[in-house]
Amino acid sequence: MKLLFEEELGVIDFCLSNKTCVLYVSETDLVAGNAYRRRIANSGLQGVVVVEKTPLCEQYFSVLQKFVVLELGLTLLPVADTSEAAQLIAQMVFAESKENPFSRRSVSRLLEPLVLGLVQQIPGVGKVKALQLLQRFPSMHQLSRASLQELEILVGETTAQQIRGFFQDPLS
Amino acid sequence: AHAPLLSTEGQVSMLVDPRCISGSSELVSRLRHIGVKLRVCSLSGPDFILSKRMAVNRESESDLSGVQNRRRLQERIQKLQEEHERVCLIIQRDRTKPGEPVRIIQHSRHYAATLALLAKAGVRLLFSNGIEDTAAILNELVQLEKRKGQAIDVPLEVRGHQQRALQFCLSLPRISYVTALIMSHRFNSVVEIINSSVEDLQSLTSISHSRAEEIYRCLRYSCDPVLTRQQPVL
């Protein structure tokens, strides 16, 4: 991995991209007191705090986590030692460019199966009747506006009433 | 008389999936011990729902380290991200047998890569030393959500026709259990849900604009008659 050394980074220790910066809190920082807190809070950092979590400083971890994650809304990642930290930061660099398998994929899916599923939530309406209804009223919005007479012709009196009831009955 | 609200003064509550009750009874009794009220209902996805926007799942460190769980984890996280505004993952250290010293495990590269990708995807990561710690973290999160005005403020019970409306809402795209619950309480009828504008959906349920838009679009979407034609029964 190629490293660039830059003295103007200020409180930040690593800069992975325009958006992601890393601030490193060592075991010593953590045990030494709360100075690191000011460093994190003043950084204006929208990034990641990597912290050493060793048996020696483990007791301070939950307080730090509460401060960094819950109060500041930043990301905090614990590592056991510097070699683990290097491994993690390297993976963060890869994650910058890689496609992320945990992000929501905004695939444009076909809405027909969804609408069909919605229509089948109406009591008395199975798949066959749902398809029949959608041929005549192709959207949920149009179906909800169908008159009793229009529905009766399609699915009979009983189901027509169930459909009207489903849409109109009060919810409270 | 009104049904009691999920979050009454002073006390915080969260929804919990039955899977958690059977899988980790110790965590459940811990939470009850600190005074968190738990309501059990089938959430299909999250282990806990803490507010109108936040879902929380729990994974053990070893589950995250193993390559064999990758697919399952990806699917779970994607579904959570799809349905909830905020997703938290509590990563819990594996339990050691009583008397056994806490082992220092060198984490695999796969573990580091998983953490990096989860953080990049906007999943909030919290690290726990064990069940007691997990309970404390959940409690802090639910208190924080309440302070931020995100507490679930409708009754959890659904009665009569609300039950059907709830099932209907759960079939809408990108909707969480708690949003469906809020909708079946805040609207007067199913037709009112269908007729509502994007702004109404947003203001009544506090979901994001893009989510409200997707629901709106689905309710007005005209199906292609070719795709909804009856298939001949063989």
Coordinates of C-alpha atoms in Angstrom, one line a residue:
Chain A
M1 CA 0.0 0.0 0.0
K2 CA 1.3 3.4 -0.9
L3 CA 1.5 6.0 1.9
L4 CA 1.8 9.7 1.5
F5 CA 3.0 11.7 4.4
E6 CA 1.5 15.1 4.9
E7 CA 2.0 17.4 7.8
E8 CA -1.0 19.5 7.3
L9 CA -3.6 16.9 8.3
G10 CA -4.1 18.5 11.8
V11 CA -5.5 16.1 14.3
I12 CA -6.3 13.5 11.7
D13 CA -4.0 10.5 11.5
F14 CA -5.0 9.0 8.2
C15 CA -6.9 10.4 5.3
L16 CA -8.4 7.7 3.1
S17 CA -10.5 9.8 0.7
N18 CA -12.2 13.1 0.6
K19 CA -14.8 11.7 2.9
T20 CA -13.1 9.2 5.2
C21 CA -10.5 10.2 7.8
V22 CA -9.2 8.1 10.5
L23 CA -8.2 9.1 14.0
Y24 CA -6.1 6.7 15.9
V25 CA -6.4 6.3 19.7
S26 CA -3.7 4.1 21.2
E27 CA -3.8 2.2 24.5
T28 CA -1.6 4.9 26.0
D29 CA -4.0 7.7 24.9
L30 CA -6.9 5.9 26.4
V31 CA -5.2 5.2 29.8
A32 CA -3.7 8.7 30.0
G33 CA -7.0 10.4 30.4
N34 CA -9.5 12.4 28.5
A35 CA -7.3 14.5 26.3
Y36 CA -8.1 12.3 23.3
R37 CA -11.7 13.3 23.7
R38 CA -11.0 16.9 22.9
R39 CA -9.0 15.8 19.9
I40 CA -11.9 13.8 18.6
A41 CA -14.6 16.4 19.3
N42 CA -12.5 19.3 17.9
S43 CA -11.6 17.5 14.8
G44 CA -14.9 18.2 13.1
L45 CA -14.2 14.8 11.8
Q46 CA -16.8 13.0 9.9
G47 CA -15.0 9.8 10.1
V48 CA -13.7 6.8 11.9
V49 CA -12.0 6.5 15.2
V50 CA -9.8 3.4 15.5
V51 CA -9.0 2.5 19.1
E52 CA -6.8 0.0 20.7
K53 CA -8.8 -2.3 22.9
T54 CA -6.4 -4.3 25.1
P55 CA -6.9 -6.0 28.4
L56 CA -5.1 -3.1 30.0
C57 CA -7.5 -0.4 28.7
E58 CA -10.6 -2.4 28.2
Q59 CA -12.3 -0.7 31.1
Y60 CA -12.3 2.6 29.4
F61 CA -13.7 1.3 26.1
S62 CA -17.4 1.5 26.9
V63 CA -17.2 5.1 28.0
L64 CA -15.3 6.0 24.8
Q65 CA -17.9 4.1 22.7
K66 CA -20.7 6.0 24.3
F67 CA -19.0 9.3 23.6
V68 CA -17.9 8.6 20.1
V69 CA -20.8 6.6 18.7
L70 CA -23.8 7.8 20.7
E71 CA -22.9 11.4 21.4
L72 CA -20.9 12.3 18.4
G73 CA -22.5 9.9 15.9
L74 CA -19.1 8.8 14.6
T75 CA -17.8 5.3 13.8
L76 CA -15.6 3.5 16.4
L77 CA -13.7 0.4 15.6
P78 CA -11.6 -1.5 18.2
V79 CA -8.4 -3.3 17.3
A80 CA -6.2 -5.5 19.5
D81 CA -2.8 -3.9 18.5
T82 CA -1.1 -1.9 15.8
S83 CA -0.8 -4.8 13.3
E84 CA -4.6 -5.3 13.5
A85 CA -5.0 -1.6 13.1
A86 CA -2.9 -1.7 9.9
Q87 CA -5.0 -4.6 8.6
L88 CA -8.2 -2.7 9.4
I89 CA -7.1 0.5 7.8
A90 CA -6.0 -1.3 4.7
Q91 CA -9.4 -2.9 4.4
M92 CA -11.0 0.5 4.8
V93 CA -9.0 1.7 1.9
F94 CA -10.2 -1.2 -0.2
A95 CA -13.8 -0.6 0.9
E96 CA -13.5 2.9 -0.5
S97 CA -13.3 1.6 -4.1
K98 CA -15.1 -1.8 -3.8
E99 CA -18.8 -2.3 -4.4
N100 CA -20.4 -2.6 -1.0
P101 CA -22.3 -5.9 -0.4
F102 CA -24.0 -4.4 2.6
S103 CA -25.5 -1.3 1.0
R104 CA -29.1 -1.3 -0.2
R105 CA -29.1 -2.1 -3.8
S106 CA -31.5 0.2 -5.6
V107 CA -32.6 -2.3 -8.2
S108 CA -35.7 -1.3 -10.1
R109 CA -37.9 -4.2 -9.7
L110 CA -41.1 -5.1 -11.3
L111 CA -44.0 -3.7 -9.3
E112 CA -46.6 -6.2 -10.6
P113 CA -45.9 -8.9 -8.0
L114 CA -46.0 -6.3 -5.2
V115 CA -49.4 -4.9 -6.3
L116 CA -50.7 -8.5 -6.8
G117 CA -49.6 -9.2 -3.2
L118 CA -51.4 -6.1 -1.9
V119 CA -54.7 -7.0 -3.7
Q120 CA -54.5 -10.5 -2.1
Q121 CA -54.5 -8.9 1.3
I122 CA -58.2 -8.2 0.8
P123 CA -60.3 -10.8 2.5
G124 CA -62.1 -13.1 0.0
V125 CA -59.6 -12.3 -2.7
G126 CA -57.2 -15.0 -3.8
K127 CA -54.8 -15.0 -6.7
V128 CA -57.4 -15.7 -9.4
K129 CA -59.7 -12.9 -8.3
A130 CA -56.8 -10.6 -7.7
L131 CA -55.7 -11.0 -11.3
Q132 CA -59.3 -10.6 -12.6
L133 CA -59.6 -7.3 -10.6
L134 CA -56.2 -6.0 -11.9
Q135 CA -57.3 -6.5 -15.5
R136 CA -60.1 -4.1 -15.0
F137 CA -58.6 -1.8 -12.3
P138 CA -54.8 -1.9 -12.9
S139 CA -53.8 0.0 -9.8
M140 CA -54.6 -0.1 -6.0
H141 CA -55.7 3.5 -6.4
Q142 CA -58.2 2.7 -9.1
L143 CA -59.4 -0.5 -7.4
S144 CA -60.2 1.5 -4.2
R145 CA -62.4 3.8 -6.2
A146 CA -64.4 1.0 -7.9
S147 CA -68.1 1.1 -7.2
L148 CA -70.0 -1.8 -5.6
Q149 CA -71.8 -2.5 -8.9
E150 CA -68.6 -2.5 -10.9
L151 CA -67.1 -5.0 -8.5
E152 CA -70.2 -7.2 -8.4
I153 CA -70.0 -7.8 -12.1
L154 CA -66.4 -9.1 -11.7
V155 CA -66.3 -11.1 -8.5
G156 CA -69.9 -11.5 -7.3
E157 CA -71.9 -9.8 -4.5
T158 CA -70.2 -11.3 -1.4
T159 CA -66.6 -10.5 -2.5
A160 CA -67.6 -7.1 -3.8
Q161 CA -68.9 -6.2 -0.4
Q162 CA -65.8 -7.6 1.3
I163 CA -63.6 -5.4 -1.0
R164 CA -65.6 -2.3 -0.2
G165 CA -65.5 -3.1 3.5
F166 CA -61.8 -3.5 3.4
F167 CA -61.2 -0.1 1.9
Q168 CA -63.9 1.8 3.7
D169 CA -64.2 0.3 7.2
P170 CA -62.9 2.6 10.0
L171 CA -59.6 1.6 11.5
S172 CA -60.2 2.8 15.0
Chain B
A1 CA -60.3 3.8 27.2
H2 CA -57.2 4.0 25.1
A3 CA -54.7 1.1 24.9
P4 CA -51.5 2.0 26.8
L5 CA -48.8 3.6 24.7
L6 CA -45.7 1.7 24.0
S7 CA -43.6 4.3 25.7
T8 CA -45.1 5.9 28.7
E9 CA -43.4 8.6 30.8
G10 CA -40.2 7.5 32.3
Q11 CA -40.1 4.0 31.0
V12 CA -38.7 2.9 27.7
S13 CA -39.8 0.0 25.7
M14 CA -38.6 -1.9 22.6
L15 CA -40.0 -4.4 20.3
V16 CA -38.3 -7.8 20.4
D17 CA -38.6 -10.7 17.9
P18 CA -39.6 -14.0 19.4
R19 CA -36.4 -15.5 18.0
C20 CA -34.5 -13.5 20.6
I21 CA -36.7 -14.6 23.5
S22 CA -36.0 -18.2 22.8
G23 CA -32.4 -17.7 21.7
S24 CA -31.2 -15.5 24.4
S25 CA -33.4 -15.6 27.5
E26 CA -30.5 -14.3 29.5
L27 CA -30.4 -11.0 27.5
V28 CA -34.1 -10.6 27.8
S29 CA -34.1 -11.0 31.6
R30 CA -31.2 -8.6 31.8
L31 CA -33.1 -6.0 29.9
R32 CA -36.2 -6.5 32.1
H33 CA -34.0 -6.2 35.1
I34 CA -32.7 -2.7 34.1
G35 CA -36.4 -1.7 33.6
V36 CA -36.8 -1.9 29.8
K37 CA -40.2 -2.9 28.8
L38 CA -40.2 -5.6 26.1
R39 CA -43.0 -6.2 23.7
V40 CA -42.7 -9.4 21.8
C41 CA -43.8 -9.5 18.1
S42 CA -42.7 -11.1 14.9
L43 CA -40.5 -8.5 13.3
S44 CA -39.2 -10.7 10.4
G45 CA -35.6 -9.3 10.2
P46 CA -34.5 -7.3 13.1
D47 CA -33.9 -8.7 16.6
F48 CA -35.0 -5.4 18.2
I49 CA -36.9 -2.3 17.1
L50 CA -36.0 0.7 19.3
S51 CA -37.8 3.6 17.7
K52 CA -39.7 4.8 14.7
R53 CA -36.5 4.5 12.7
M54 CA -34.0 2.2 14.4
A55 CA -33.5 -1.5 14.1
V56 CA -30.9 -3.4 16.0
N57 CA -29.4 -6.8 15.3
R58 CA -26.9 -8.8 17.3
E59 CA -24.1 -10.9 15.9
S60 CA -21.3 -12.7 17.7
E61 CA -17.7 -11.9 16.9
S62 CA -17.2 -15.4 15.5
D63 CA -20.2 -15.1 13.2
L64 CA -18.6 -12.0 11.7
S65 CA -15.2 -13.7 11.4
G66 CA -16.3 -16.8 9.5
V67 CA -16.4 -16.6 5.7
Q68 CA -19.2 -19.2 5.7
N69 CA -21.7 -16.7 7.2
R70 CA -21.0 -14.0 4.7
R71 CA -24.0 -14.5 2.4
R72 CA -26.5 -14.8 5.3
L73 CA -25.1 -11.6 6.9
Q74 CA -25.2 -9.7 3.7
E75 CA -28.8 -10.6 3.1
R76 CA -29.9 -9.7 6.6
I77 CA -28.1 -6.4 6.6
Q78 CA -29.5 -5.5 3.2
K79 CA -33.0 -6.2 4.3
L80 CA -32.6 -4.2 7.4
Q81 CA -31.2 -1.3 5.5
E82 CA -34.0 -1.5 3.0
E83 CA -36.7 -1.3 5.7
H84 CA -35.2 1.0 8.4
E85 CA -33.8 4.5 8.4
R86 CA -31.1 3.5 11.0
V87 CA -29.5 0.1 11.4
C88 CA -27.3 -0.8 14.3
L89 CA -25.3 -4.0 14.7
I90 CA -24.1 -5.0 18.2
I91 CA -21.1 -7.2 17.8
Q92 CA -20.8 -9.3 20.9
R93 CA -17.7 -11.1 22.1
D94 CA -18.0 -14.8 22.2
R95 CA -18.7 -16.3 25.6
T96 CA -16.0 -18.3 27.3
K97 CA -16.8 -21.2 29.6
P98 CA -16.8 -20.3 33.3
G99 CA -13.3 -20.4 34.6
E100 CA -11.7 -20.2 31.2
P101 CA -9.6 -17.1 30.7
V102 CA -10.7 -14.6 28.1
R103 CA -8.8 -15.5 24.9
I104 CA -7.3 -12.8 22.9
I105 CA -8.2 -13.8 19.3
Q106 CA -6.3 -12.4 16.5
H107 CA -9.0 -11.2 14.1
S108 CA -9.0 -12.5 10.6
R109 CA -8.6 -10.3 7.5
H110 CA -12.1 -11.2 6.6
Y111 CA -13.3 -9.8 9.9
A112 CA -11.5 -6.5 9.3
A113 CA -12.9 -6.3 5.8
T114 CA -16.4 -7.0 7.1
L115 CA -16.1 -4.2 9.7
A116 CA -14.8 -1.8 7.1
L117 CA -17.6 -2.5 4.6
L118 CA -20.3 -2.4 7.3
A119 CA -19.1 1.0 8.5
K120 CA -18.9 2.3 4.9
A121 CA -22.5 1.1 4.3
G122 CA -23.7 3.3 7.2
V123 CA -24.4 0.5 9.6
R124 CA -23.8 1.8 13.2
L125 CA -21.5 -0.7 14.9
L126 CA -21.4 -1.2 18.6
F127 CA -19.1 -3.6 20.4
S128 CA -20.1 -5.5 23.5
N129 CA -18.1 -7.7 25.9
G130 CA -21.1 -9.9 26.7
I131 CA -24.7 -10.1 27.5
E132 CA -24.7 -7.6 30.3
D133 CA -22.9 -5.1 28.1
T134 CA -25.3 -5.7 25.2
A135 CA -28.3 -5.0 27.5
A136 CA -26.7 -1.7 28.7
I137 CA -26.0 -0.7 25.1
L138 CA -29.6 -1.4 24.0
N139 CA -30.8 0.6 27.0
E140 CA -28.6 3.6 26.1
L141 CA -29.7 3.5 22.5
V142 CA -33.4 3.3 23.3
Q143 CA -33.1 6.2 25.8
L144 CA -31.2 8.3 23.2
E145 CA -33.9 7.6 20.6
K146 CA -36.5 8.7 23.1
R147 CA -34.7 11.9 23.8
K148 CA -34.5 12.6 20.1
G149 CA -38.3 12.3 19.9
Q150 CA -38.2 9.0 18.0
A151 CA -40.0 6.9 20.5
I152 CA -42.8 4.7 19.2
D153 CA -45.9 6.6 20.1
V154 CA -48.8 4.4 19.1
P155 CA -50.3 1.4 20.9
L156 CA -48.8 -1.9 20.0
E157 CA -52.1 -3.7 19.9
V158 CA -54.0 -3.8 16.7
R159 CA -57.7 -4.6 16.9
G160 CA -60.3 -5.7 14.4
H161 CA -59.9 -4.1 11.1
Q162 CA -56.5 -2.6 12.0
Q163 CA -55.1 -6.1 11.9
R164 CA -55.9 -6.4 8.2
A165 CA -54.6 -2.9 7.5
L166 CA -51.4 -3.8 9.3
Q167 CA -50.9 -6.9 7.0
F168 CA -51.7 -4.7 4.0
C169 CA -49.1 -2.1 5.0
L170 CA -46.5 -4.8 5.6
S171 CA -46.9 -5.7 2.0
L172 CA -45.9 -2.2 0.8
P173 CA -42.3 -1.7 -0.4
R174 CA -39.5 -0.7 2.1
I175 CA -41.7 -0.7 5.1
S176 CA -40.7 -1.7 8.6
Y177 CA -43.0 -3.4 11.1
V178 CA -43.1 -0.2 13.2
T179 CA -44.1 2.0 10.2
A180 CA -46.9 -0.4 9.3
L181 CA -48.0 -0.3 12.9
I182 CA -48.1 3.5 12.9
M183 CA -50.0 3.6 9.6
S184 CA -52.7 1.3 10.9
H185 CA -53.2 3.6 13.9
R186 CA -52.9 7.0 12.3
F187 CA -55.1 6.6 9.3
N188 CA -58.8 6.3 9.5
S189 CA -59.3 3.7 6.7
V190 CA -57.4 1.8 4.1
V191 CA -58.7 4.0 1.4
E192 CA -57.3 7.0 3.3
I193 CA -53.8 5.4 3.1
I194 CA -54.2 4.8 -0.6
N195 CA -55.4 8.3 -1.3
S196 CA -52.8 10.1 0.9
S197 CA -50.1 12.3 -0.6
V198 CA -46.4 11.8 -0.2
E199 CA -46.4 14.7 2.3
D200 CA -49.2 13.1 4.4
L201 CA -47.4 9.8 4.4
Q202 CA -44.2 11.5 5.5
S203 CA -45.7 13.6 8.3
L204 CA -48.0 11.0 9.7
T205 CA -45.4 8.2 9.9
S206 CA -42.1 10.2 10.1
I207 CA -40.6 8.2 7.2
S208 CA -38.1 9.7 4.8
H209 CA -39.3 11.4 1.6
S210 CA -37.9 8.7 -0.7
R211 CA -39.6 6.0 1.3
A212 CA -42.9 7.9 1.2
E213 CA -42.5 8.4 -2.5
E214 CA -41.9 4.7 -3.1
I215 CA -45.1 3.8 -1.2
Y216 CA -47.1 6.4 -3.1
R217 CA -45.8 5.2 -6.4
C218 CA -46.6 1.5 -5.6
L219 CA -50.2 2.4 -4.6
R220 CA -50.8 4.3 -7.9
Y221 CA -48.8 2.0 -10.1
S222 CA -50.8 0.7 -13.1
C223 CA -50.0 -3.0 -13.8
D224 CA -49.2 -4.1 -17.3
P225 CA -52.3 -6.1 -18.4
V226 CA -50.0 -8.6 -20.1
L227 CA -48.4 -9.4 -16.8
T228 CA -51.6 -9.7 -14.9
R229 CA -53.4 -11.9 -17.5
Q230 CA -54.7 -15.2 -16.1
Q231 CA -52.4 -18.0 -16.9
P232 CA -54.4 -20.9 -18.3
V233 CA -54.8 -23.6 -15.7
L234 CA -53.2 -26.8 -16.8

